[in-house]
Amino acid sequence: MNVLVTGGAGYIGSHAAQRLLRDGHTVVVVDSLLRGHERAIDRIRPQSGGRLVFAKLDLNERAGIERLIREHGVATVMHFAALAAVGESVENPMLYYRNNTCAMVSLLEACLAAGVERFVFSSSCATYGVPPERMIPIPEHCPQCPISPYGETKLQGERILRDVAEACRRSGRDFSYAALRYFNVAGCDRSGLLGEDHTPETHLIPVVLQAALGRRDGVSVFGTDYPTPDGTCIRDYLHVEDLADAHVKVMEALRPGDERAYNLGIGTGYSVRQIIEAVREVTGADFKVREQARRPGDPPRLFADASRIHAELGWSARITDLREIIDSAWRWFRQNPKGYGG
Ligand code: UDP
């Protein structure tokens, strides 16, 4: 297939693009490089299998995106491009509404004008907000009530897709979509080419690994008074290669008129303290840990009931050992201490 991968120079998008190329697909990456890295594209370019095209373009440039889709005969879009830091979204919500919601509207206009038939959307467990206790692990029918602007933009993306799909159905045109609600994505490509490189880095595992490398002065634990066994937040960390695999399975399964939503996680939750301990074990390094106030926008406990995608598509995470997940990221950080810039 010819697949447009938005945000393909970013952390998750580049891993998905690599997987698609290895499977022999033609991959058209569009990335504004606001947070993405052209070097990630350079690293996957020699991949045997498919063909790679890269365009530096903002999704709000609707006409340019439409031209790109037409020029390369794209019928499937994987939409990864987005800002994804919960804390930043609380501090600067308009940045998130512009980059996530407005960009998605523009992208979908281009898709509809150019006849795209399948759309795979990177949604998030942040759309669930604080789920009721009886709904953890979280199934897809859990009420979606986000508590951060980031989560709100992802829910808006899902709602926009639902309405677009309805309009397409009424006018008799083929359109299908899947909203993939990621839990926390972690780890790096085990062949060592690709990794996680955010500036500033705010996600827990890379932050702790940077502390282990001595590249930052210890780690802050945001909140130790949550209603969890050790007082710190619990999350479900899914390996990025398993996530890419889920995208491929979903893309292959989509049929005209389908509207799907799947939770993607390993189904086990780890606390912030457990992550810090696991990083100490994997790296053998010690570093300072500071207990700090809660970070706004953080729900206490999020982990997935991912049984729907297993039942319908046979997907489940294969890399479920936390140490293996952390080890894959550790290898990237050791070999690329300055990320793509080093
Ligand atoms: N966290 C932390 N210290 C950090 C970064 C994150 O204690 O330096 C906590 C954060 O408050 C949350 C969890 O780790 O409870 C996961 O945060 P992350 O930003 O990695 O992902 P999110 O769950 O926000 O998508």
Coordinates of C-alpha atoms and ligand atoms in Angstrom, one line a residue:
M1 CA 0.0 0.0 0.0
N2 CA 1.0 3.7 -0.3
V3 CA 0.7 5.0 3.2
L4 CA 1.0 8.7 4.4
V5 CA 2.7 8.7 7.8
T6 CA 2.2 12.1 9.5
G7 CA 4.8 12.8 12.2
G8 CA 7.0 10.1 10.6
A9 CA 10.2 11.9 11.8
G10 CA 9.0 11.7 15.4
Y11 CA 9.4 8.9 18.0
I12 CA 6.4 6.7 17.3
G13 CA 5.9 7.7 13.7
S14 CA 9.5 6.8 12.7
H15 CA 9.1 3.4 14.2
A16 CA 5.9 2.8 12.3
A17 CA 7.4 4.1 9.1
Q18 CA 10.3 1.7 9.5
R19 CA 8.0 -1.2 10.0
L20 CA 5.9 -0.3 7.0
L21 CA 9.0 0.0 4.8
R22 CA 10.3 -3.4 6.0
D23 CA 6.9 -4.9 5.0
G24 CA 7.4 -3.5 1.5
H25 CA 4.9 -0.6 1.6
T26 CA 5.5 2.8 0.0
V27 CA 5.8 5.3 2.8
V28 CA 5.2 9.1 2.4
V29 CA 6.4 10.8 5.5
V30 CA 5.1 14.3 6.2
D31 CA 6.6 16.1 9.2
S32 CA 7.0 19.8 10.1
L33 CA 10.2 19.0 12.0
L34 CA 8.8 21.1 14.8
R35 CA 9.6 18.2 17.1
G36 CA 10.7 15.5 14.6
H37 CA 14.2 14.7 13.3
E38 CA 15.2 14.5 9.7
R39 CA 18.0 12.2 10.8
A40 CA 15.4 9.6 11.8
I41 CA 14.3 9.6 8.2
D42 CA 17.9 9.3 7.0
R43 CA 18.3 6.2 9.2
I44 CA 15.3 4.4 7.9
R45 CA 15.8 5.4 4.2
P46 CA 18.2 2.5 3.4
Q47 CA 15.6 0.0 4.7
S48 CA 15.1 -2.8 2.2
G49 CA 11.6 -3.4 1.1
G50 CA 9.5 -0.3 0.3
R51 CA 10.0 3.2 -1.0
L52 CA 10.3 6.2 1.2
V53 CA 9.3 9.8 0.3
F54 CA 9.9 12.7 2.8
A55 CA 8.1 16.1 2.7
K56 CA 8.8 18.8 5.3
L57 CA 5.3 20.3 5.6
D58 CA 3.0 21.5 8.3
L59 CA -0.4 19.8 8.3
N60 CA -2.1 23.2 8.4
E61 CA -0.8 23.6 4.8
R62 CA -3.8 21.9 3.4
A63 CA -3.2 22.3 -0.3
G64 CA 0.3 21.0 0.0
I65 CA -0.8 17.9 1.8
E66 CA -3.6 17.3 -0.7
R67 CA -1.0 17.5 -3.6
L68 CA 1.2 15.0 -1.8
I69 CA -1.6 12.5 -1.3
R70 CA -2.7 12.8 -5.0
E71 CA 0.9 12.7 -6.3
H72 CA 1.7 9.4 -4.5
G73 CA -1.7 7.7 -4.8
V74 CA -2.2 7.5 -1.0
A75 CA -5.3 5.7 0.1
T76 CA -4.2 5.1 3.8
V77 CA -3.1 7.6 6.3
M78 CA -1.5 7.0 9.7
H79 CA -1.8 10.2 11.7
F80 CA 0.9 10.4 14.4
A81 CA 1.8 14.0 14.2
A82 CA 0.9 15.7 17.5
L83 CA 2.2 17.3 20.6
A84 CA 2.0 14.8 23.4
A85 CA 3.2 16.3 26.8
V86 CA 0.3 16.4 29.3
G87 CA 2.0 19.0 31.5
E88 CA 2.9 21.3 28.6
S89 CA -0.7 21.1 27.4
V90 CA -2.0 22.4 30.7
E91 CA 0.5 25.3 30.6
N92 CA -0.1 26.1 26.9
P93 CA -3.5 24.8 25.8
M94 CA -3.7 26.8 22.6
L95 CA -0.5 25.3 21.3
Y96 CA -2.2 21.9 21.6
Y97 CA -5.5 23.0 20.0
R98 CA -3.6 24.5 17.1
N99 CA -1.1 21.7 16.6
N100 CA -3.4 18.7 17.3
T101 CA -7.0 19.7 16.6
C102 CA -6.6 22.4 13.9
A103 CA -4.0 20.3 12.1
M104 CA -6.3 17.3 12.1
V105 CA -9.1 19.3 10.6
S106 CA -6.8 20.5 7.9
L107 CA -5.4 17.0 7.3
L108 CA -8.8 15.5 7.0
E109 CA -10.0 18.1 4.6
A110 CA -7.0 17.2 2.4
C111 CA -7.7 13.5 2.8
L112 CA -11.4 13.9 1.8
A113 CA -10.6 16.1 -1.2
A114 CA -8.0 13.6 -2.4
G115 CA -10.0 10.4 -1.8
V116 CA -8.3 8.8 1.1
E117 CA -10.2 5.7 2.2
R118 CA -8.5 4.5 5.5
F119 CA -7.4 6.6 8.4
V120 CA -5.5 5.3 11.5
F121 CA -5.5 7.8 14.3
S122 CA -3.1 8.0 17.3
S123 CA -5.5 8.6 20.1
S124 CA -4.7 8.2 23.8
C125 CA -5.8 6.7 27.1
A126 CA -5.7 10.4 28.2
T127 CA -9.1 10.6 26.7
Y128 CA -10.4 8.5 29.6
G129 CA -9.4 11.1 32.2
V130 CA -9.8 9.5 35.7
P131 CA -11.6 6.3 35.1
P132 CA -14.0 4.9 37.7
E133 CA -12.2 2.3 39.9
R134 CA -14.5 -0.5 38.7
M135 CA -13.3 0.2 35.1
I136 CA -9.6 -0.5 35.7
P137 CA -8.1 -2.2 33.6
I138 CA -9.7 0.2 31.2
P139 CA -11.9 -1.1 28.4
E140 CA -12.9 0.9 25.3
H141 CA -16.4 1.5 26.6
C142 CA -15.1 3.4 29.6
P143 CA -16.5 7.0 29.6
Q144 CA -14.1 9.4 27.9
C145 CA -13.8 12.5 30.1
P146 CA -10.2 13.9 29.6
I147 CA -8.7 16.0 32.4
S148 CA -5.9 17.7 30.3
P149 CA -6.0 19.8 27.1
Y150 CA -3.8 17.1 25.5
G151 CA -6.5 14.4 26.3
E152 CA -9.2 16.8 25.1
T153 CA -7.5 17.3 21.7
K154 CA -7.3 13.5 21.2
L155 CA -11.0 13.1 22.1
Q156 CA -11.8 15.9 19.6
G157 CA -9.8 14.0 17.0
E158 CA -12.0 10.9 17.6
R159 CA -15.2 12.9 17.5
I160 CA -14.2 14.6 14.2
L161 CA -13.5 11.2 12.7
R162 CA -16.8 9.9 13.8
D163 CA -18.6 12.8 12.2
V164 CA -16.6 12.6 9.0
A165 CA -17.3 8.8 8.8
E166 CA -21.0 9.5 9.2
A167 CA -21.0 12.2 6.5
C168 CA -19.1 9.8 4.1
R169 CA -21.6 7.0 4.8
R170 CA -24.5 9.3 3.9
S171 CA -22.9 10.4 0.7
G172 CA -22.1 6.8 -0.2
R173 CA -18.3 7.1 -0.2
D174 CA -15.8 4.7 1.2
F175 CA -14.1 5.8 4.4
S176 CA -13.0 3.8 7.4
Y177 CA -11.0 4.7 10.5
A178 CA -9.6 3.4 13.7
A179 CA -8.8 5.3 16.8
L180 CA -5.9 3.7 18.6
R181 CA -5.8 4.7 22.2
Y182 CA -2.2 4.3 23.3
F183 CA -1.3 3.9 26.9
N184 CA 2.3 4.9 27.6
V185 CA 4.7 4.1 24.8
A186 CA 8.2 3.2 25.7
G187 CA 11.4 1.5 24.5
C188 CA 13.3 1.9 21.2
D189 CA 13.8 0.0 18.0
R190 CA 15.9 -3.1 19.0
S191 CA 18.1 -2.8 15.9
G192 CA 19.4 0.4 17.4
L193 CA 18.6 2.8 14.5
L194 CA 15.7 4.7 16.0
G195 CA 14.9 6.1 19.4
E196 CA 13.3 8.7 21.5
D197 CA 14.6 12.3 21.3
H198 CA 12.3 15.0 22.7
T199 CA 13.4 18.6 23.7
P200 CA 12.6 19.1 26.4
E201 CA 12.2 15.5 27.5
T202 CA 9.3 15.1 29.9
H203 CA 8.4 11.4 29.7
L204 CA 9.3 9.3 32.6
I205 CA 11.5 6.4 31.2
P206 CA 13.7 8.7 29.1
V207 CA 14.0 11.2 31.9
V208 CA 15.2 8.4 34.3
L209 CA 17.6 7.0 31.7
Q210 CA 19.1 10.5 31.2
A211 CA 19.6 10.7 35.0
A212 CA 21.2 7.2 34.9
L213 CA 23.6 8.5 32.2
G214 CA 24.4 11.6 34.3
R215 CA 22.9 13.9 31.7
R216 CA 20.5 15.4 34.2
D217 CA 20.7 16.0 37.9
G218 CA 18.4 13.2 39.2
V219 CA 14.7 12.6 38.8
S220 CA 11.6 14.2 40.2
V221 CA 8.7 12.1 41.2
F222 CA 5.5 14.1 40.6
G223 CA 3.2 13.2 43.5
T224 CA 3.7 10.6 46.2
D225 CA 0.2 10.9 47.7
Y226 CA -1.9 9.2 45.0
P227 CA -4.3 6.5 46.1
T228 CA -2.0 3.7 44.8
P229 CA 0.1 1.1 46.8
D230 CA 3.3 3.3 46.8
G231 CA 1.6 6.7 46.4
T232 CA 2.9 7.3 42.9
C233 CA 1.1 7.1 39.5
I234 CA 0.6 3.9 37.7
R235 CA 0.9 3.5 33.9
D236 CA 1.0 0.8 31.3
Y237 CA 4.2 0.9 29.2
L238 CA 3.9 -0.6 25.7
H239 CA 7.0 -1.2 23.6
V240 CA 7.0 1.0 20.5
E241 CA 7.6 -2.0 18.1
D242 CA 4.5 -3.7 19.4
L243 CA 2.6 -0.4 18.9
A244 CA 3.9 -0.3 15.2
D245 CA 2.8 -3.9 14.8
A246 CA -0.7 -3.0 16.0
H247 CA -1.0 -0.2 13.4
V248 CA -0.1 -2.6 10.6
K249 CA -2.7 -5.2 11.8
V250 CA -5.4 -2.5 12.1
M251 CA -4.5 -1.0 8.7
E252 CA -4.8 -4.4 7.0
A253 CA -8.1 -5.2 8.8
L254 CA -10.0 -1.9 8.0
R255 CA -12.9 -2.5 5.6
P256 CA -15.1 0.3 4.0
G257 CA -17.4 1.8 6.6
D258 CA -15.5 0.4 9.6
E259 CA -15.3 2.6 12.7
R260 CA -13.0 1.0 15.2
A261 CA -11.5 1.9 18.6
Y262 CA -8.8 -0.1 20.3
N263 CA -6.9 0.2 23.5
L264 CA -3.2 -0.5 23.1
G265 CA -1.2 -1.5 26.2
I266 CA 0.3 -4.6 27.8
G267 CA -2.4 -4.7 30.5
T268 CA -0.1 -4.3 33.4
G269 CA 0.5 -1.1 35.4
Y270 CA 3.8 0.0 36.9
S271 CA 4.3 2.9 39.4
V272 CA 6.7 5.7 39.0
R273 CA 8.8 4.2 41.8
Q274 CA 8.8 0.8 40.1
I275 CA 10.1 2.3 36.9
I276 CA 12.9 4.1 38.8
E277 CA 13.9 0.8 40.5
A278 CA 13.8 -1.1 37.2
V279 CA 16.0 1.5 35.6
R280 CA 18.5 1.2 38.5
E281 CA 18.5 -2.6 37.9
V282 CA 18.9 -2.4 34.1
T283 CA 21.6 0.3 34.1
G284 CA 23.4 -0.4 37.4
A285 CA 23.5 3.4 37.9
D286 CA 22.4 5.4 40.9
F287 CA 21.0 8.9 40.8
K288 CA 19.1 11.3 43.0
V289 CA 15.3 11.0 43.3
R290 CA 13.4 14.1 44.5
E291 CA 9.8 13.9 45.7
Q292 CA 7.7 16.7 44.3
A293 CA 4.1 18.0 44.1
R294 CA 1.7 16.4 41.7
R295 CA 1.9 17.4 38.1
P296 CA -1.5 18.9 36.9
G297 CA -3.4 16.7 34.5
D298 CA -2.1 13.3 35.8
P299 CA -4.7 10.6 36.6
P300 CA -3.6 8.2 39.4
R301 CA -3.9 4.8 37.6
L302 CA -4.1 4.0 33.9
F303 CA -3.7 0.5 32.4
A304 CA -5.4 -1.1 29.5
D305 CA -7.8 -3.9 29.0
A306 CA -6.6 -4.6 25.5
S307 CA -8.7 -7.7 25.0
R308 CA -10.8 -6.2 22.1
I309 CA -7.9 -6.0 19.7
H310 CA -6.7 -9.4 20.7
A311 CA -10.2 -11.0 20.1
E312 CA -10.8 -9.2 16.8
L313 CA -7.3 -9.0 15.2
G314 CA -5.2 -11.4 17.2
W315 CA -2.8 -8.6 18.4
S316 CA -1.2 -8.6 21.8
A317 CA 2.0 -7.1 23.1
R318 CA 5.0 -9.5 22.6
I319 CA 7.6 -7.5 24.6
T320 CA 5.9 -7.5 28.0
D321 CA 9.0 -7.7 30.3
L322 CA 9.5 -4.2 31.8
R323 CA 13.3 -4.7 31.9
E324 CA 13.5 -5.7 28.3
I325 CA 11.5 -2.5 27.4
I326 CA 13.8 -0.3 29.4
D327 CA 16.9 -2.1 28.1
S328 CA 16.0 -1.3 24.5
A329 CA 15.7 2.4 25.4
W330 CA 18.9 2.2 27.5
R331 CA 20.8 0.9 24.5
W332 CA 19.6 3.9 22.4
F333 CA 20.5 6.5 25.1
R334 CA 23.9 5.0 25.6
Q335 CA 24.7 4.8 21.8
N336 CA 23.1 8.2 21.1
P337 CA 23.6 10.3 24.3
K338 CA 22.7 13.5 22.3
G339 CA 19.8 11.8 20.5
Y340 CA 19.8 12.4 16.7
G341 CA 22.0 15.5 17.2
G342 CA 25.0 13.5 18.5
Ligands
UDP1 N1 6.6 11.5 35.9 C1 7.4 11.8 37.0 N2 8.6 12.4 36.8 C2 9.0 12.8 35.6 C3 8.2 12.5 34.5 C4 7.0 11.8 34.7 O1 7.1 11.5 38.2 O2 10.1 13.4 35.4 C5 5.4 10.8 36.2 C6 4.1 11.5 35.6 O3 3.7 12.4 36.6 C7 3.2 10.4 35.3 C8 4.1 9.2 34.9 O4 5.4 9.6 35.4 O5 2.5 10.0 36.5 C9 4.2 9.1 33.4 O6 4.4 10.3 32.9 P1 4.8 10.5 31.3 O7 5.0 12.0 31.1 O8 5.9 9.6 31.0 O9 3.6 10.0 30.5 P2 2.0 10.4 30.6 O10 1.4 9.4 31.4 O11 1.9 11.8 31.1 O12 1.6 10.3 29.2

